[in-house]
Amino acid sequence: MMAVLIGPLSFCQLVYLSILTTTLFSLPEASVINPPLELTMDSKNFQHILSWEPGINTTMPTYYNVKYIGLSGSEKEWKMAKECSNTTCLSCNLTKEYEEYTSTYIAMVQRVTEHGELNSSILEFSPYTSNLGPPAVNLTACPACINVTVKLPAAYLKESSLIAIYQKLDYTITVESFDRKEKIPIKNETSEESFSYVVGSLRSNTNYCVSVAVAASLNRRSIPSALKCVITKSNTQPGYGIIPILNGGLVALIIGIFLLGLYKGGFICLKSKPWPKVLETTNKLHCSVHEPDPENVCSVQVMYKEVKKKEWEYCYDDDSESDSENSGEYTRHVILGRVPSSHAKSNTFAHQTIDCTSAESSSQATELLNSDAENSEEHQSVIRENEITSGVFFHPSSEVNSSSTSELSNSACFNINLNTVMLGDPDKTWDDSATLISHQKDAIDLQDSSASDALESKFFTNIVDVKKPVCHNISHEWQKPSVSDESDASDSEYIRR
Amino acid sequence: MTTRSFLHICLVLLFTENSSVDCNMLHFQQNKVNQASLQLLEKMGGQFPVQCLNENSNFISFQNVLSSREFQKENAMVAIQEILQQIFNIFSKSHIQTAWDRSSIVAFQNGLHQQIELLKTWFDGEKKMETTYPQNEDFTRLKVKKYFHVVDNFLKEKQYSLCAWEIIREEMRRCFLIMDQLTKRLKN
């Protein structure tokens, strides 16, 4: 009875055990034959490559089918990748299949073996999130800077580029010093396929390495470019030294031209202008007042002779005047020496003997005046200035002693007794005649120029009419025979009554 | 901490109440919103469910709606504002998929709302300056509304199933990519 119960139980267990073992054994085979496929997508610039790992058991021939589906399409069905059907390759290029870059695609790899088909897991991928880059970078060294030229990689889309898809790309330039001590990130954005950027404020003669990465605002996946190194140029170049020198020279030239313009315009005067000729006389007048030149003295002997007073006319002035009063008679002036500015007037007419030491020299001569109008016709001699005339002709009607006249006619000089000569202002009385005569004596004796100067100053202090300064230059002018009108007027003033 | 949050609130208010919105700031904010929204859309759900691959969605692709020839610079901002508003409306539905990450959905909604308000302020400023074209604006808005009406109908037909939502989620993702392309092209 016990054996009967044990029998059925053992039979069930045996059956159960056998089923268990077979399943256990079969399972490893299944896993070995059909391992799950791991898919990976490697996308670069819209070039999508799907790859997978093969199964463990590689002895059996296996083929792969790649299928994909797009989520954006209205028709959702698995499509076969044409280039990757029944392929033994472990990768598939899905660039052409993933043509809609905003859409999302799901890929699946089917493994075909003798045992059957096995589908792998799915891979969801959007081409929009493709890795961007690396860009092509060219470096150019410049003084303390680097010129980075970047060219974006081409997109594997039909008639499209990265800029056409993303419109704007952000790029990051990383500048590193060779010893990795400095790291300078520069961020900017571009909307061009090719662009350049100058990295400045770098040290000169230093090795720098540059790397550029591009990314979009909604797609931050990027592959940076490989490090490229360049040495920056030196700052100290001969050309840079010349420029400040040239600038300084240019500034100096501009200042010089400006100053020249001012000088030409009359704003700057380098030398003083000469004193105008018109004002020269003023100077000389000034000179004459303070420093009168000495006059040459000519000794004169004057003898007094009484003569009737007659009206005589001063014939010196004009020929017409003389004609009117003294008809047919000429009077020539005897100018024995320089006459002082004032003309004294004597009321007596007198002979005069003049001893002139030198005829040519400008000797001082006293003035001979025929003050008396009554005797004016007889002796008329006027000594004026420095001229010496040859002779004087007297009026024949004069009552002067003929001897004197003969003397006078023969000789060129007159004999004048200065003691009798009266000098003074015609309007005044002759009270001072004595003093004048005594002074005149002194004047004759003295031949010193200085003494005469003193006398002169004494005599003619009252005289206001100082017309002719003593200075040499002007006295020469008055040696001319033509006498100025002023002197004529003054003479007539004193002589006439 | 309170002072910092107060400062943040002040800054936000300053930006939102500012009637004269700078165009550059607008574009900058738009870029930020696009980036964030895209990331959140991917985050809120997982991979596309394989069982939904057999689901057919017969509605016009969004790209056809936004053909850049029809949009001028002024209308582009109008279109973007309308699109954001419609997406916000869809993702604010009560029937939204519960399987998705809730925090991501909320963050997504907040980002959209902020950008919509900013665009409204800018648009009001532009209206004052009379630089918009009212006729084209209405036409643009109508086109966008028409598209999203189809999307809404699709969801209703599919009874807000998971596969329907997943298809819509994928479509919204494409929306953002196309919007980004449009705004960058018109900015130049």
XYZ file of C-alpha atoms in Angstrom:
685
model
C 0.000 0.000 0.000
C 2.840 2.493 0.775
C 4.540 1.714 -2.466
C 1.371 2.591 -4.412
C 1.204 6.144 -2.843
C 4.851 6.813 -3.335
C 4.611 5.762 -6.915
C 2.219 8.446 -8.218
C 4.002 11.170 -6.236
C 7.334 10.369 -7.641
C 5.947 10.253 -11.096
C 4.575 13.818 -10.762
C 7.777 15.042 -9.331
C 9.706 13.458 -12.133
C 7.521 15.095 -14.693
C 7.798 18.432 -12.912
C 11.495 18.149 -12.615
C 11.932 17.268 -16.247
C 9.873 20.214 -17.372
C 11.844 22.454 -15.077
C 15.170 21.290 -16.341
C 14.204 21.612 -19.954
C 13.012 25.159 -19.453
C 16.099 25.979 -17.502
C 18.261 24.633 -20.178
C 16.326 26.292 -22.934
C 16.440 29.708 -21.381
C 20.177 30.147 -21.517
C 20.135 29.121 -25.106
C 17.549 31.721 -25.900
C 19.493 34.453 -24.139
C 22.630 33.386 -25.797
C 21.090 33.253 -29.210
C 19.065 36.441 -28.927
C 20.811 38.949 -26.802
C 19.140 42.370 -26.502
C 20.660 44.874 -28.855
C 21.906 48.082 -27.502
C 21.551 50.902 -29.935
C 23.592 54.031 -29.955
C 23.225 57.053 -32.168
C 26.219 59.086 -33.126
C 25.059 62.299 -34.808
C 27.392 64.926 -36.055
C 26.259 67.930 -38.057
C 23.087 66.135 -39.129
C 24.880 63.012 -40.083
C 23.244 60.246 -38.068
C 24.893 56.895 -37.657
C 23.175 54.211 -35.711
C 25.342 51.459 -34.366
C 24.808 48.385 -32.283
C 26.647 45.564 -30.593
C 26.552 42.090 -31.991
C 25.348 39.097 -30.081
C 27.673 36.868 -28.171
C 27.255 33.998 -30.515
C 28.895 35.201 -33.676
C 29.333 31.884 -35.343
C 25.874 31.916 -36.724
C 25.302 34.260 -39.619
C 23.117 37.186 -38.619
C 21.542 39.924 -40.637
C 20.195 43.132 -39.471
C 17.298 45.239 -40.561
C 17.000 48.807 -39.486
C 13.571 50.263 -39.165
C 12.506 53.687 -38.220
C 9.407 55.746 -37.741
C 8.821 59.505 -37.631
C 6.460 60.900 -35.007
C 5.504 63.991 -36.924
C 4.157 62.187 -39.925
C 0.534 61.427 -40.180
C 1.304 57.878 -41.234
C 2.911 56.049 -38.423
C 4.411 52.880 -39.710
C 7.785 51.305 -39.604
C 9.939 52.110 -42.519
C 12.919 50.146 -43.611
C 16.232 51.849 -44.049
C 17.099 50.997 -47.623
C 20.828 50.866 -47.252
C 20.722 48.877 -44.082
C 18.416 45.988 -44.981
C 19.826 42.549 -44.432
C 23.190 44.014 -43.608
C 25.926 42.322 -41.726
C 27.304 45.698 -40.732
C 26.908 46.812 -37.205
C 26.066 50.372 -38.122
C 23.685 52.229 -40.347
C 23.709 55.722 -41.787
C 20.305 57.275 -41.317
C 21.134 60.765 -42.564
C 18.852 60.568 -45.550
C 16.092 58.917 -43.610
C 15.976 61.597 -40.932
C 15.161 64.418 -43.238
C 12.738 66.342 -41.049
C 15.025 67.951 -38.517
C 12.285 69.263 -36.188
C 10.676 65.864 -35.915
C 11.500 62.969 -33.614
C 12.419 59.576 -34.997
C 12.352 56.177 -33.413
C 14.742 53.574 -34.685
C 14.819 49.852 -34.208
C 17.214 47.149 -35.342
C 15.958 43.773 -36.234
C 18.290 40.856 -36.042
C 17.581 37.993 -38.342
C 19.041 34.610 -37.616
C 18.165 31.073 -38.353
C 16.146 30.986 -35.253
C 14.043 33.889 -36.096
C 13.820 37.650 -35.867
C 14.552 39.599 -32.771
C 13.753 43.164 -32.326
C 15.962 45.351 -30.339
C 14.971 48.166 -28.119
C 13.948 51.396 -29.706
C 15.975 54.507 -29.870
C 14.257 57.884 -29.878
C 16.224 60.632 -31.510
C 15.592 64.144 -32.848
C 17.953 65.373 -35.573
C 17.621 68.893 -34.137
C 19.753 67.797 -31.214
C 22.580 66.703 -33.428
C 26.081 67.503 -32.187
C 27.420 70.656 -33.746
C 30.978 71.048 -34.788
C 33.910 70.994 -34.610
C 34.476 74.170 -36.611
C 37.540 74.784 -38.749
C 39.862 77.207 -36.943
C 42.755 79.220 -38.375
C 45.027 81.290 -36.188
C 47.062 84.328 -37.149
C 49.474 85.917 -34.708
C 49.620 89.676 -34.264
C 51.260 91.904 -31.665
C 49.819 90.915 -28.286
C 46.755 89.453 -29.993
C 45.499 86.510 -32.019
C 43.219 86.660 -35.045
C 40.897 83.644 -34.941
C 39.153 82.699 -38.180
C 36.305 80.217 -37.770
C 34.458 78.339 -40.458
C 31.334 76.409 -39.521
C 31.108 72.778 -40.563
C 28.741 71.876 -43.372
C 25.402 70.321 -42.500
C 24.586 66.989 -44.104
C 21.120 68.148 -44.926
C 20.001 68.737 -48.446
C 20.657 72.341 -49.526
C 20.966 73.489 -46.011
C 23.490 74.800 -43.549
C 23.745 75.246 -39.826
C 22.822 78.895 -40.112
C 19.789 78.060 -42.246
C 18.531 75.716 -39.534
C 19.455 77.629 -36.403
C 19.647 81.196 -37.768
C 22.061 82.168 -34.981
C 24.828 80.267 -33.309
C 26.662 81.010 -30.100
C 30.363 80.398 -30.169
C 32.909 80.161 -27.380
C 36.581 80.801 -27.956
C 38.796 79.401 -25.243
C 42.290 80.821 -25.150
C 44.760 79.010 -22.976
C 48.355 79.737 -22.296
C 50.643 76.884 -23.101
C 51.367 76.123 -19.490
C 47.629 76.007 -18.745
C 47.897 78.815 -16.217
C 45.600 81.228 -18.037
C 42.211 80.432 -19.488
C 40.205 83.088 -21.266
C 36.674 82.194 -22.474
C 35.141 84.550 -25.013
C 31.468 84.214 -25.854
C 29.751 85.768 -28.805
C 27.160 84.927 -31.419
C 27.231 84.762 -35.177
C 24.832 84.406 -38.052
C 27.469 83.762 -40.690
C 29.079 80.609 -41.908
C 32.556 82.098 -41.693
C 33.647 84.723 -39.194
C 36.725 86.009 -37.416
C 37.486 87.366 -34.006
C 40.564 89.163 -32.702
C 41.553 88.162 -29.223
C 43.440 91.084 -27.747
C 45.074 92.000 -24.439
C 47.441 89.082 -24.608
C 51.047 88.949 -23.670
C 53.505 89.278 -26.504
C 55.933 86.525 -27.398
C 53.791 83.972 -25.594
C 52.490 80.642 -26.766
C 48.713 80.454 -26.650
C 46.379 77.588 -27.582
C 42.901 78.276 -28.935
C 39.782 76.112 -29.127
C 36.392 77.094 -30.587
C 32.990 75.538 -29.934
C 29.635 76.415 -31.540
C 26.145 75.773 -30.160
C 22.537 76.817 -30.729
C 20.173 78.261 -28.166
C 17.913 75.187 -28.176
C 20.665 72.714 -28.940
C 23.600 72.948 -26.613
C 25.372 69.866 -27.867
C 28.646 70.855 -29.415
C 32.025 69.379 -30.212
C 34.928 71.792 -29.630
C 37.715 72.094 -32.111
C 41.137 70.657 -31.382
C 43.601 72.948 -29.639
C 45.674 75.015 -32.005
C 48.672 76.899 -30.694
C 50.408 80.032 -31.904
C 52.982 82.449 -30.527
C 51.948 86.109 -30.320
C 54.207 88.651 -31.987
C 56.338 91.114 -30.117
C 55.134 94.657 -29.475
C 58.474 96.441 -29.818
C 58.930 96.974 -33.483
C 60.971 99.715 -35.153
C 57.894 100.916 -36.887
C 56.278 101.676 -33.579
C 59.184 103.858 -32.492
C 59.057 106.056 -35.559
C 55.417 106.942 -35.170
C 55.759 109.016 -31.970
C 58.754 110.858 -33.446
C 56.763 111.681 -36.564
C 53.880 112.853 -34.454
C 56.164 115.166 -32.492
C 57.641 116.574 -35.691
C 54.208 117.157 -37.130
C 53.080 119.000 -34.003
C 56.190 121.197 -34.079
C 55.590 121.973 -37.739
C 52.008 122.971 -37.082
C 53.100 125.259 -34.234
C 55.758 126.813 -36.466
C 53.257 127.493 -39.233
C 50.881 129.027 -36.710
C 53.547 131.348 -35.339
C 54.584 132.317 -38.873
C 50.998 133.174 -39.638
C 50.850 135.376 -36.548
C 54.078 137.120 -37.524
C 52.844 137.776 -41.019
C 49.586 139.044 -39.691
C 51.413 141.548 -37.578
C 50.508 140.137 -34.219
C 54.127 139.453 -33.373
C 56.913 142.011 -33.886
C 60.483 140.812 -33.763
C 62.316 144.072 -34.340
C 61.434 147.609 -33.488
C 60.424 149.851 -36.317
C 62.655 152.776 -37.180
C 61.638 156.159 -36.085
C 59.771 157.901 -38.873
C 61.505 160.747 -40.676
C 58.755 163.178 -39.839
C 59.519 162.894 -36.200
C 63.250 163.391 -36.703
C 62.970 167.120 -36.437
C 61.248 166.839 -33.139
C 64.213 164.948 -31.874
C 66.593 167.493 -33.199
C 64.582 170.332 -31.815
C 64.718 168.649 -28.543
C 68.422 168.389 -29.004
C 68.834 171.947 -29.902
C 67.073 173.281 -26.867
C 69.263 171.458 -24.498
C 72.527 171.339 -26.381
C 73.059 174.172 -28.669
C 76.017 173.886 -30.972
C 78.684 176.496 -30.780
C 78.743 179.065 -33.445
C 81.771 180.161 -35.330
C 82.828 183.582 -34.443
C 84.062 186.056 -36.911
C 85.764 189.099 -35.526
C 84.118 192.241 -36.637
C 85.187 195.780 -36.224
C 82.450 198.260 -36.329
C 82.952 201.956 -36.643
C 80.331 204.344 -35.803
C 79.338 207.022 -38.143
C 76.490 209.327 -37.826
C 74.206 209.280 -40.576
C 71.049 211.019 -41.169
C 68.167 209.045 -40.582
C 66.459 208.294 -43.612
C 63.851 206.109 -44.474
C 65.377 203.289 -46.024
C 63.877 200.438 -47.190
C 64.972 197.087 -46.671
C 65.842 195.972 -50.061
C 66.829 192.544 -49.243
C 63.461 191.000 -49.338
C 62.250 191.499 -52.803
C 63.368 193.025 -55.948
C 59.961 194.535 -56.297
C 60.158 196.268 -52.975
C 63.507 197.694 -53.732
C 62.242 198.878 -57.013
C 59.415 200.695 -55.387
C 61.536 202.554 -52.876
C 64.977 202.590 -54.255
C 64.587 202.694 -57.838
C 67.311 201.352 -59.912
C 69.458 200.468 -57.078
C 70.432 197.190 -55.930
C 71.471 196.102 -52.688
C 73.256 192.957 -52.240
C 73.349 191.304 -49.070
C 76.509 190.782 -47.267
C 76.370 187.729 -45.310
C 79.488 187.552 -43.320
C 78.629 184.928 -40.909
C 75.982 183.132 -39.203
C 73.423 185.379 -37.818
C 71.826 184.628 -34.583
C 68.163 183.890 -34.531
C 67.154 187.204 -33.363
C 67.731 190.234 -35.360
C 68.628 193.250 -33.463
C 67.718 196.559 -34.706
C 69.855 199.582 -34.457
C 68.646 203.023 -34.869
C 71.916 204.225 -36.181
C 73.574 203.396 -39.239
C 77.199 202.812 -39.060
C 80.152 201.760 -40.968
C 81.423 198.543 -40.135
C 84.702 196.923 -40.603
C 84.733 193.319 -40.483
C 87.747 191.319 -40.312
C 86.892 187.917 -41.274
C 89.422 185.360 -40.371
C 88.139 182.934 -42.860
C 85.718 183.600 -45.502
C 84.622 180.093 -46.026
C 84.259 179.041 -42.517
C 81.031 179.579 -40.952
C 82.085 182.355 -38.795
C 79.882 184.217 -36.634
C 79.098 187.651 -37.802
C 77.146 190.251 -36.099
C 74.201 191.481 -37.740
C 74.331 194.787 -39.432
C 71.087 196.448 -39.350
C 69.950 199.699 -40.639
C 67.492 200.413 -38.059
C 67.121 204.012 -38.838
C 64.654 204.480 -41.487
C 66.114 207.779 -42.388
C 69.472 206.392 -43.128
C 68.286 203.258 -44.502
C 69.189 204.048 -47.961
C 72.793 204.712 -47.315
C 74.058 201.654 -45.764
C 72.284 198.616 -46.002
C 73.903 195.538 -45.068
C 72.502 192.600 -43.587
C 74.594 189.942 -42.347
C 72.774 186.885 -42.366
C 73.623 183.300 -41.892
C 76.949 182.106 -43.071
C 77.108 183.432 -46.497
C 79.636 185.921 -47.672
C 78.810 187.874 -50.677
C 81.163 189.708 -52.858
C 80.023 193.186 -52.334
C 77.339 195.467 -51.438
C 76.240 198.371 -53.445
C 74.971 201.329 -51.706
C 72.519 203.792 -52.741
C 74.226 206.791 -54.283
C 71.826 209.117 -52.578
C 73.015 208.146 -49.239
C 74.658 210.769 -47.179
C 77.169 208.503 -45.910
C 80.664 209.509 -46.290
C 81.853 208.616 -49.673
C 84.986 207.317 -48.253
C 83.133 204.770 -46.490
C 81.225 203.948 -49.523
C 84.323 203.653 -51.572
C 85.797 201.505 -49.018
C 82.807 199.532 -48.966
C 82.558 199.289 -52.668
C 86.044 198.027 -53.024
C 86.048 195.658 -50.222
C 83.746 192.914 -49.584
C 83.547 193.641 -45.955
C 81.887 196.308 -44.026
C 83.335 198.275 -41.190
C 80.914 198.463 -38.394
C 81.445 200.101 -35.085
C 79.572 197.848 -32.941
C 79.694 200.299 -30.126
C 77.143 202.342 -31.896
C 75.066 199.523 -33.001
C 71.874 199.258 -31.155
C 70.354 195.909 -30.711
C 67.039 195.240 -29.245
C 63.383 194.775 -29.720
C 62.008 197.359 -32.096
C 58.964 197.905 -29.969
C 60.992 198.608 -26.921
C 62.826 201.830 -26.044
C 66.509 202.189 -26.361
C 67.273 202.475 -22.752
C 69.253 199.354 -22.774
C 71.409 200.432 -25.629
C 74.445 200.998 -23.481
C 74.321 197.653 -22.016
C 73.819 196.204 -25.378
C 76.841 197.960 -26.778
C 79.034 196.858 -23.951
C 77.865 193.423 -24.499
C 78.553 193.729 -28.121
C 82.150 194.609 -27.402
C 82.494 191.511 -25.491
C 80.937 189.654 -28.287
C 83.500 190.894 -30.777
C 86.475 190.102 -28.665
C 85.456 186.730 -27.871
C 86.199 184.161 -30.431
C 85.419 181.204 -28.334
C 82.407 179.378 -29.301
C 81.441 178.692 -25.785
C 81.557 182.327 -24.787
C 79.535 183.279 -27.722
C 77.070 180.709 -26.772
C 76.741 182.263 -23.390
C 76.348 185.725 -24.839
C 73.870 184.454 -27.192
C 71.856 183.035 -24.487
C 72.038 186.340 -22.580
C 71.133 188.430 -25.529
C 68.326 186.530 -26.790
C 66.591 185.360 -23.737
C 63.826 187.759 -24.389
C 63.481 186.647 -27.849
C 60.860 184.136 -28.196
C 61.030 183.555 -31.805
C 63.553 180.814 -31.977
C 63.270 179.535 -35.392
C 66.582 178.101 -36.273
C 68.221 175.600 -33.952
C 71.936 175.596 -33.620
C 72.437 172.048 -34.718
C 74.858 171.600 -37.552
C 72.712 169.745 -39.918
C 70.108 172.360 -40.121
C 72.589 175.251 -40.350
C 73.958 173.848 -43.543
C 70.602 174.130 -45.039
C 70.518 177.774 -44.417
C 73.692 178.416 -46.309
C 71.694 178.411 -49.399
C 71.184 181.718 -51.025
C 67.492 181.358 -51.034
C 66.359 182.461 -47.729
C 63.276 181.240 -46.147
C 60.301 183.388 -45.888
C 60.330 183.185 -42.187
C 63.688 184.793 -41.923
C 62.664 187.455 -44.331
C 59.663 188.220 -42.318
C 61.605 188.420 -39.132
C 64.176 190.686 -40.699
C 61.616 193.019 -41.955
C 60.054 193.034 -38.588
C 63.152 194.302 -36.941
C 64.377 196.525 -39.648
C 61.330 198.396 -40.618
C 59.868 201.038 -38.592
C 15.657 86.380 2.848
C 12.511 88.473 2.994
C 14.339 91.498 1.668
C 15.728 89.469 -1.191
C 12.331 88.105 -2.138
C 10.935 91.591 -1.842
C 13.573 92.775 -4.274
C 12.718 89.955 -6.630
C 9.037 90.871 -6.505
C 9.905 94.477 -7.172
C 12.005 93.525 -10.170
C 9.268 91.330 -11.556
C 6.691 94.046 -11.077
C 9.028 96.533 -12.677
C 9.409 94.376 -15.717
C 5.773 93.493 -16.014
C 4.408 96.973 -15.418
C 6.877 98.647 -17.714
C 4.837 99.863 -20.622
C 7.796 100.492 -22.892
C 9.233 97.028 -23.440
C 12.553 96.886 -25.147
C 12.582 94.729 -28.255
C 15.933 93.193 -27.393
C 14.715 92.259 -23.956
C 11.655 90.736 -25.528
C 13.734 88.526 -27.780
C 16.009 87.593 -24.917
C 13.051 86.587 -22.775
C 11.521 84.671 -25.638
C 14.717 82.676 -26.072
C 14.768 81.857 -22.406
C 11.139 80.770 -22.483
C 11.764 78.564 -25.507
C 14.704 76.848 -23.879
C 12.970 76.279 -20.582
C 9.715 75.114 -22.117
C 11.463 72.609 -24.334
C 13.352 71.131 -21.442
C 10.201 70.901 -19.336
C 8.242 69.244 -22.129
C 10.865 66.552 -22.394
C 10.984 66.195 -18.649
C 7.284 65.885 -17.889
C 6.932 62.620 -19.825
C 9.319 59.818 -20.691
C 10.072 58.265 -23.989
C 7.370 57.979 -26.490
C 5.355 54.877 -25.704
C 5.794 52.191 -28.298
C 2.112 51.210 -28.141
C 1.189 54.659 -29.380
C 3.170 54.228 -32.550
C 0.231 52.667 -34.229
C -1.908 55.692 -33.412
C -2.732 57.762 -36.426
C -2.938 61.507 -36.035
C -4.363 63.057 -39.112
C -3.890 66.706 -38.586
C -1.862 69.260 -40.463
C 1.687 69.774 -39.375
C 2.323 72.917 -37.455
C 5.066 73.932 -39.821
C 2.584 74.484 -42.539
C 0.716 76.888 -40.344
C 3.704 79.056 -39.671
C 5.001 79.726 -43.149
C 7.303 82.683 -42.791
C 6.262 84.333 -46.012
C 2.946 85.352 -44.582
C 4.391 86.755 -41.425
C 5.922 90.186 -41.212
C 7.984 91.259 -38.251
C 5.094 92.882 -36.469
C 2.768 89.952 -37.046
C 5.391 87.448 -35.947
C 5.168 88.713 -32.394
C 1.384 88.593 -32.615
C 1.522 84.986 -33.845
C 3.931 83.999 -31.090
C 1.753 85.576 -28.458
C -1.285 83.724 -29.748
C 0.568 80.415 -29.990
C 1.813 80.665 -26.426
C -1.658 81.511 -25.254
C -3.131 78.476 -26.991
C -0.492 76.110 -25.665
C -1.105 77.476 -22.222
C -4.786 76.833 -22.637
C -4.180 73.233 -23.693
C -1.843 72.458 -20.856
C -4.173 74.044 -18.357
C -6.938 71.595 -19.096
C -8.124 69.497 -16.293
C -7.837 66.419 -18.434
C -4.113 66.715 -18.567
C -2.297 63.474 -18.270
C -1.820 62.540 -14.661
C 1.086 60.249 -15.502
C 3.225 63.223 -16.252
C 5.450 65.088 -13.797
C 3.280 67.654 -12.061
C 6.047 70.104 -11.129
C 7.269 70.229 -14.677
C 3.750 70.976 -15.874
C 3.367 73.818 -13.358
C 6.746 75.331 -14.211
C 5.874 75.066 -17.869
C 2.613 76.905 -17.304
C 4.253 79.676 -15.268
C 6.891 80.311 -17.885
C 4.285 80.572 -20.596
C 2.123 82.889 -18.577
C 5.009 85.298 -17.892
C 5.964 85.517 -21.513
C 2.334 86.026 -22.566
C 1.996 88.953 -20.189
C 5.244 90.488 -21.439
C 4.075 90.218 -25.001
C 0.740 91.798 -24.117
C 2.498 94.794 -22.547
C 4.739 95.200 -25.564
C 1.805 94.888 -27.863
C -0.147 97.574 -26.039
C 2.853 99.873 -26.389
C 3.055 99.176 -30.083
C -0.642 99.868 -30.475
C -0.168 103.298 -28.907
C 2.586 104.046 -31.371
C 0.375 102.749 -34.162
C 3.025 100.566 -35.690
C 0.812 97.475 -36.095
C -1.323 96.386 -38.958
C -4.734 95.514 -37.514
C -6.002 93.611 -40.518
C -3.030 91.309 -40.776
C -3.012 90.854 -37.045
C -6.541 89.500 -37.010
C -5.768 87.170 -39.870
C -2.707 85.823 -38.130
C -4.559 85.237 -34.911
C -7.282 83.445 -36.783
C -4.876 81.102 -38.468
C -3.263 80.130 -35.187
C -6.610 79.669 -33.521
C -7.747 77.449 -36.331
C -4.813 75.132 -35.924
C -5.197 74.783 -32.214
C -8.873 74.140 -32.657
C -7.936 71.059 -34.637
C -5.561 70.008 -31.855
C -8.316 70.467 -29.299
C -10.686 68.404 -31.356
C -8.140 65.630 -31.681
C -7.765 65.436 -27.950
C -11.496 65.333 -27.488
C -11.888 62.596 -30.053
C -9.207 60.471 -28.498
C -10.855 61.176 -25.163
C -7.703 62.629 -23.749
C -5.908 59.296 -23.918
C -2.276 58.882 -23.139
C -1.325 58.359 -26.748
C -3.209 61.470 -27.809
C -1.491 63.523 -25.156
C 1.877 62.124 -26.140
C 1.285 63.020 -29.749
C 0.236 66.535 -28.738
C 3.267 66.850 -26.493
C 5.540 65.977 -29.363
C 3.726 68.466 -31.582
C 4.144 71.272 -29.046
C 7.837 70.521 -28.921
C 8.029 71.107 -32.633
C 6.069 74.313 -32.142
C 8.778 75.738 -29.990
C 11.518 74.815 -32.445
C 9.707 76.474 -35.322
C 8.889 79.549 -33.238
C 12.536 79.889 -32.315
C 13.555 79.728 -35.951
C 10.955 82.307 -36.917
C 11.869 84.850 -34.250
C 15.595 84.563 -34.986
C 15.040 84.977 -38.707
C 12.841 88.023 -38.301
C 15.153 89.664 -35.782
C 17.762 90.023 -38.473
